[in-house]
PDB file of C-alpha atoms and ligand atoms in Angstrom:
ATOM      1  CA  UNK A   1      -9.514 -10.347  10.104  1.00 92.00           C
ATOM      2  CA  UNK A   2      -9.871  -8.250   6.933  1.00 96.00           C
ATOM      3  CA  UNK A   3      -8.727  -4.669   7.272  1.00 97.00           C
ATOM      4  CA  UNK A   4     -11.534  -2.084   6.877  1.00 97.00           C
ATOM      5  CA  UNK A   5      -9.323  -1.122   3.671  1.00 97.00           C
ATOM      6  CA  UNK A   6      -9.016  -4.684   2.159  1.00 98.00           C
ATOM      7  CA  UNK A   7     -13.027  -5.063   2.598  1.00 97.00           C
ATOM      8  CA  UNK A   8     -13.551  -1.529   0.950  1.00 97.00           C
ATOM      9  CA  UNK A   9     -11.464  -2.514  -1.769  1.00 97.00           C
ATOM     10  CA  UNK A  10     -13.222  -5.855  -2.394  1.00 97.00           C
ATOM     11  CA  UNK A  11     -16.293  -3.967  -1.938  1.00 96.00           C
ATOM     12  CA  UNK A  12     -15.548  -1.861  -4.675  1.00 96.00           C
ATOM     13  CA  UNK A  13     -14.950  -5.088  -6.767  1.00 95.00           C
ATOM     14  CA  UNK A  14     -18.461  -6.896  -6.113  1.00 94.00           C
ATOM     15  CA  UNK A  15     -20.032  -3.633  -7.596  1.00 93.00           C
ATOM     16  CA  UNK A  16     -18.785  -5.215 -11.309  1.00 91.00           C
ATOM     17  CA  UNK A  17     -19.364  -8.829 -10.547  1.00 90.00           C
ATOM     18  CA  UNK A  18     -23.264 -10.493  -9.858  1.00 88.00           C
ATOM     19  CA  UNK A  19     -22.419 -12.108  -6.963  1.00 91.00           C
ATOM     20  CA  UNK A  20     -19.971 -11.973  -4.448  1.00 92.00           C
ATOM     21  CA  UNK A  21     -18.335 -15.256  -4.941  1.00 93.00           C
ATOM     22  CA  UNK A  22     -16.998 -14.334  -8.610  1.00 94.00           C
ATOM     23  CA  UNK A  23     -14.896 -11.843  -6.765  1.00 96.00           C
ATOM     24  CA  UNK A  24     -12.964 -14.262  -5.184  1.00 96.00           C
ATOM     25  CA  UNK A  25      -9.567 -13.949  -7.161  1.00 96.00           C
ATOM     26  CA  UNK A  26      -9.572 -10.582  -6.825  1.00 96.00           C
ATOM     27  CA  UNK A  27     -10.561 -10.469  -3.026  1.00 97.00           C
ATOM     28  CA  UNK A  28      -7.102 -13.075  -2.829  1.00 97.00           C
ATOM     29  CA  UNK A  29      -5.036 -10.470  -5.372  1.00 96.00           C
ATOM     30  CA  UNK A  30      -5.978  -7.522  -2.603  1.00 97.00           C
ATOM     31  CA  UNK A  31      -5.259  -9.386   0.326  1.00 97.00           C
ATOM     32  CA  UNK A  32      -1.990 -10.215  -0.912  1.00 96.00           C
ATOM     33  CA  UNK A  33      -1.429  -6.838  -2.736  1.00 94.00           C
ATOM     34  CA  UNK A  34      -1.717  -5.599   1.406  1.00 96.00           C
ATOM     35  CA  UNK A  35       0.226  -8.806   3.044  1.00 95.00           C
ATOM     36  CA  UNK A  36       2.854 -10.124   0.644  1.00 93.00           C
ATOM     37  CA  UNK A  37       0.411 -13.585   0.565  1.00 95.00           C
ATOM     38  CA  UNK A  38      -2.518 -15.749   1.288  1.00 97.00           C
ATOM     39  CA  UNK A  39      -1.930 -17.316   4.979  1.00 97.00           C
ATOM     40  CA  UNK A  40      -5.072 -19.862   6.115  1.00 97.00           C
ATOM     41  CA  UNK A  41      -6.311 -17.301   8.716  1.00 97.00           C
ATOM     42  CA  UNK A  42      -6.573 -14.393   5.599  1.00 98.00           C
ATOM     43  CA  UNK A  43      -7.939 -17.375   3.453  1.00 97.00           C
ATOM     44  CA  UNK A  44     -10.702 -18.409   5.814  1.00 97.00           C
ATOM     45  CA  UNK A  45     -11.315 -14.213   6.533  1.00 98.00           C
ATOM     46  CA  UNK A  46     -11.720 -13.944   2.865  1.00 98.00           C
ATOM     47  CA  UNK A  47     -14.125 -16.993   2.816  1.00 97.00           C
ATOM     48  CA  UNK A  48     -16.299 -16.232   5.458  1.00 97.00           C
ATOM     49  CA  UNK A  49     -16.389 -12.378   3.763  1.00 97.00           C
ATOM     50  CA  UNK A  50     -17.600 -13.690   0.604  1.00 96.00           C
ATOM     51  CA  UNK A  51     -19.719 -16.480   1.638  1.00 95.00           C
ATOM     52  CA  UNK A  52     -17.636 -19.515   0.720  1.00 96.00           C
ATOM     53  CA  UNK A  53     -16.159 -22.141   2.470  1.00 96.00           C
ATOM     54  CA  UNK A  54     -12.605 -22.411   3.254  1.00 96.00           C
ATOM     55  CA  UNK A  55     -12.199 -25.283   1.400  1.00 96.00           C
ATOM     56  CA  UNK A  56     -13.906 -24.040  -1.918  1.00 96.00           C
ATOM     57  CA  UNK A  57     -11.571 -20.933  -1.484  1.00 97.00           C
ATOM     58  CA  UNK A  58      -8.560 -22.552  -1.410  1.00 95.00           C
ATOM     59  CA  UNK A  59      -9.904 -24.228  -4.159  1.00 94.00           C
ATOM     60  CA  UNK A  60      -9.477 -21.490  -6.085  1.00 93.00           C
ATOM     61  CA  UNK A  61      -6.269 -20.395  -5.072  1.00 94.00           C
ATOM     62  CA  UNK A  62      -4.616 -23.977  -5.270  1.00 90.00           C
ATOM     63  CA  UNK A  63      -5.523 -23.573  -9.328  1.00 87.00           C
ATOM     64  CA  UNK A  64      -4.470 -19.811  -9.632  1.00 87.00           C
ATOM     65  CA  UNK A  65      -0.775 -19.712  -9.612  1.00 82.00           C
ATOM     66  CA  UNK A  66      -0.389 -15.964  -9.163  1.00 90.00           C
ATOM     67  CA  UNK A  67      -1.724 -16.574  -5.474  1.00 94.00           C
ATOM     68  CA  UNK A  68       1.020 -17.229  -2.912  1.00 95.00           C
ATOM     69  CA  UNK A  69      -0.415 -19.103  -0.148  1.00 94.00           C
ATOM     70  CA  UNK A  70       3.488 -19.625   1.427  1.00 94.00           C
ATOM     71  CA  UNK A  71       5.301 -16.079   2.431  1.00 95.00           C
ATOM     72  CA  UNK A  72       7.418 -14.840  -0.899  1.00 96.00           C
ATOM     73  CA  UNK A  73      10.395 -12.154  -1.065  1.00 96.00           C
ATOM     74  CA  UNK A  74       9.584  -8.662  -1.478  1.00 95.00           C
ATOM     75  CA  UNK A  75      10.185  -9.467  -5.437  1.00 96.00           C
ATOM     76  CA  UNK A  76       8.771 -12.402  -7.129  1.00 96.00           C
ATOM     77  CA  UNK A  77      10.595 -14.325 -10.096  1.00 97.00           C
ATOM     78  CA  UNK A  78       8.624 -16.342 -11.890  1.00 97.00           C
ATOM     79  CA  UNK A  79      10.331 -18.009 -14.771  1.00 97.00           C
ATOM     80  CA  UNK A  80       8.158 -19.660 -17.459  1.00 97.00           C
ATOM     81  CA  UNK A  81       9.356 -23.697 -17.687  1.00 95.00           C
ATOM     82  CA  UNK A  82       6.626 -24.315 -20.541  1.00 97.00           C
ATOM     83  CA  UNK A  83       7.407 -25.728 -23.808  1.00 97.00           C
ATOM     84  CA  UNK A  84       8.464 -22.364 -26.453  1.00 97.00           C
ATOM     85  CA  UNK A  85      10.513 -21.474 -23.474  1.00 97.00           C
ATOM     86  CA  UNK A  86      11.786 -24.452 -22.252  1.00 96.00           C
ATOM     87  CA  UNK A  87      13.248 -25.288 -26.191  1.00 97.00           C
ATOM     88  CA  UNK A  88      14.534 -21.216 -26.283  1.00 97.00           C
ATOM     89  CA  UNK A  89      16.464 -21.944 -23.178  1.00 95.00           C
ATOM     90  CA  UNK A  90      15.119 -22.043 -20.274  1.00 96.00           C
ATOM     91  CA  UNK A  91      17.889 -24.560 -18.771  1.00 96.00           C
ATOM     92  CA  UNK A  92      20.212 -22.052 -19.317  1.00 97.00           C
ATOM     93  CA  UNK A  93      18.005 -19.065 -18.033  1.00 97.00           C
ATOM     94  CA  UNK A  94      17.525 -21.203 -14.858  1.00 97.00           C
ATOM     95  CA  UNK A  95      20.938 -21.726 -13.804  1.00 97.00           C
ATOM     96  CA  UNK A  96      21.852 -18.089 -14.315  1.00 97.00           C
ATOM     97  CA  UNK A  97      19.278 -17.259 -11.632  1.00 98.00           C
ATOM     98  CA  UNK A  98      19.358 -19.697  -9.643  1.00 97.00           C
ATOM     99  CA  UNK A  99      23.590 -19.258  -9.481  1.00 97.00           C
ATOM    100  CA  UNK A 100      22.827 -15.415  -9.145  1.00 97.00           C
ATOM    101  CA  UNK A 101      20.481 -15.485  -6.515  1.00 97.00           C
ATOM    102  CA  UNK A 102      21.617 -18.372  -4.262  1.00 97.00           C
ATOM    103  CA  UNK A 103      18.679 -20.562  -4.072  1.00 98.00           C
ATOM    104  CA  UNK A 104      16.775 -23.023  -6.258  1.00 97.00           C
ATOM    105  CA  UNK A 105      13.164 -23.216  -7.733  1.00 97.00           C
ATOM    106  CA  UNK A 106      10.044 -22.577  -5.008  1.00 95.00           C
ATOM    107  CA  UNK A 107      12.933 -20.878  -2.435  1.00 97.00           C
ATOM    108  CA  UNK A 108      13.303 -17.208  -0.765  1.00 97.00           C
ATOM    109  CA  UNK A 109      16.910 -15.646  -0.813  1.00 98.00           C
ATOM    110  CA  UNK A 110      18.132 -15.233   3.078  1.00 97.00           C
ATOM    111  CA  UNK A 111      17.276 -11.354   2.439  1.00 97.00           C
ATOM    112  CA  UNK A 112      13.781 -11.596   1.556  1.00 96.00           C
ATOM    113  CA  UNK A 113      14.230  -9.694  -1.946  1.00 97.00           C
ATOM    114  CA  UNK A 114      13.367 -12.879  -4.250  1.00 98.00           C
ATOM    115  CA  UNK A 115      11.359 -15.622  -4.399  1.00 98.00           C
ATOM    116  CA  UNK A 116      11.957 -17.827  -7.725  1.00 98.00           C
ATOM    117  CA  UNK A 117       9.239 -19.818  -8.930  1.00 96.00           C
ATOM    118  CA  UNK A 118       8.602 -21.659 -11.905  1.00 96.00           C
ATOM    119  CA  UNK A 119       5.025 -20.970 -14.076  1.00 96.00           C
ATOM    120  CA  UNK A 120       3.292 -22.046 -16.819  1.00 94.00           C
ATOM    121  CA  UNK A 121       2.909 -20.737 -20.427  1.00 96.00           C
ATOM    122  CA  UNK A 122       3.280 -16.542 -20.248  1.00 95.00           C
ATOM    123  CA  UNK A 123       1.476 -16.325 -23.436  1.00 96.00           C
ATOM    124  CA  UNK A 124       4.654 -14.233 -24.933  1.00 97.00           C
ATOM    125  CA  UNK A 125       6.344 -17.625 -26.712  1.00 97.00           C
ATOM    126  CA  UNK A 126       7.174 -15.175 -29.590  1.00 97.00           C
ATOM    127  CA  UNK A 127       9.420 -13.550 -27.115  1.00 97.00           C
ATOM    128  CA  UNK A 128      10.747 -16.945 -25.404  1.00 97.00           C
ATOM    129  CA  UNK A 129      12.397 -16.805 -23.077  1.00 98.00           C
ATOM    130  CA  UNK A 130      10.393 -15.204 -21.013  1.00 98.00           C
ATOM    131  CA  UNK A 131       9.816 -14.553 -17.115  1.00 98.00           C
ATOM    132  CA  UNK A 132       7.639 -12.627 -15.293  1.00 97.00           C
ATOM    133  CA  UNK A 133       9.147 -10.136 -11.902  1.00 97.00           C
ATOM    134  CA  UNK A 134       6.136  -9.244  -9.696  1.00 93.00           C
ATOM    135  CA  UNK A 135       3.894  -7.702 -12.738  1.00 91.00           C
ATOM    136  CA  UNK A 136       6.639  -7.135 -15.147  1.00 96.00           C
ATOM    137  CA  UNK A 137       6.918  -9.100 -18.014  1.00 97.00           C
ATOM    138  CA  UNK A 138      10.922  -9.614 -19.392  1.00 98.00           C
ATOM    139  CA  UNK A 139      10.981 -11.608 -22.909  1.00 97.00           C
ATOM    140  CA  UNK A 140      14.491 -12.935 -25.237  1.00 97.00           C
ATOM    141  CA  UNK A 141      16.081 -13.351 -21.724  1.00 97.00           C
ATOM    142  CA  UNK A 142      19.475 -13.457 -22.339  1.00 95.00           C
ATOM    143  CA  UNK A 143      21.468 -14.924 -19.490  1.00 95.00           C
ATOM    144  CA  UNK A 144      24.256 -12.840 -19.840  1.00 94.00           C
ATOM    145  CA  UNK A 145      22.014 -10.015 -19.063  1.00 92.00           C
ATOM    146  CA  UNK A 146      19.768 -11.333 -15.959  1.00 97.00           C
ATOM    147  CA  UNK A 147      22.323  -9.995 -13.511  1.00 96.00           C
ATOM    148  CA  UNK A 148      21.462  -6.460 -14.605  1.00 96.00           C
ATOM    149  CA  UNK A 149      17.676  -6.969 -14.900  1.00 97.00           C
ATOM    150  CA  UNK A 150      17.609  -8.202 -11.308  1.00 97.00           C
ATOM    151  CA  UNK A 151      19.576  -5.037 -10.611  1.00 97.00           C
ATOM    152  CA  UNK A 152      15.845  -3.054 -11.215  1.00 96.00           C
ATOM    153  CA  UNK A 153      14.632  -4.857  -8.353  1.00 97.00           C
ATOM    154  CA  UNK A 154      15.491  -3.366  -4.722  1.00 92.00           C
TER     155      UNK A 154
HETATM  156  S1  LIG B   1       6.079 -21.115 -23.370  1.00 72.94           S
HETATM  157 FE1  LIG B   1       6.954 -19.470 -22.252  1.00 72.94          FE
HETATM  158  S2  LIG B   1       5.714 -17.790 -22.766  1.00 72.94           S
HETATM  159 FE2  LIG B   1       4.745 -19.453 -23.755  1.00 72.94          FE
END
């Protein structure tokens, strides 16, 4: 069940959008902004809220890779594998986080902190290397220096 604070905040939304399916996204971004992620039960909640079947809604979220529909760590890496990046050095990015944090592509550390995920495109290819923690944007990653930028992240 939505919280009465979820539903406000989604209500708020709906007064910028003509209908109350085109608030979908952002009725997934506030669930998760309260819960960490999108489980079935919030999915379906969020559904039925907005009018929508579950299926359409997930839908949605399937195609929107900024919705987590598996629990993440309190801090999500997400580490752009597209093609300015990937010829910048991504390979080498990679294994630095995946050696620093313990734990491979689409995994949780034991602790909860990180999730690592791979993504597509950034938009910042100027800047490649580039990944993305929760809604920070890090560009010209520099291995060397990915211990200390994980350091930001309690
Ligand atoms: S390819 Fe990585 S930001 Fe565009």
């Amino acid at each position: 069940m939505l919280s009465a604070e979820e539903q406000a905040e989604i209500q708020t939304e709906m007064a910028h959008y003509p209908d109350k399916k085109s608030v979908c996204i952002d009725a997934m971004k506030i669930v998760q902004s309260h819960r960490g992620w999108v489980s079935d039960e919030n999915l379906r909640d969020i559904a039925e809220y907005l009018g929508m079947s579950a299926d359409e809604l997930d839908g949605v979220a399937t195609f929107y890779n900024l919705i987590f529909r598996k629990p993440v760590g309190r801090h999500v890496v997400m580490v752009c594998d597209s093609v300015s990046c990937w010829i910048m050095g991504y390979n080498r990015v990679c294994e630095q986080l995946t050696s620093l944090l313990g734990i491979q592509l689409g995994e949780t550390t034991a602790d909860k902190r990180f999730t690592l995920l791979p993504i597509v495109c950034l938009g910042a290819c100027d800047d490649a290397p580039v990944m993305m923690i929760d809604e920070d944007l890090h560009r010209d990653l520099d291995p060397q220096k990915l211990d200390s930028v994980l350091d930001q992240y309690k």
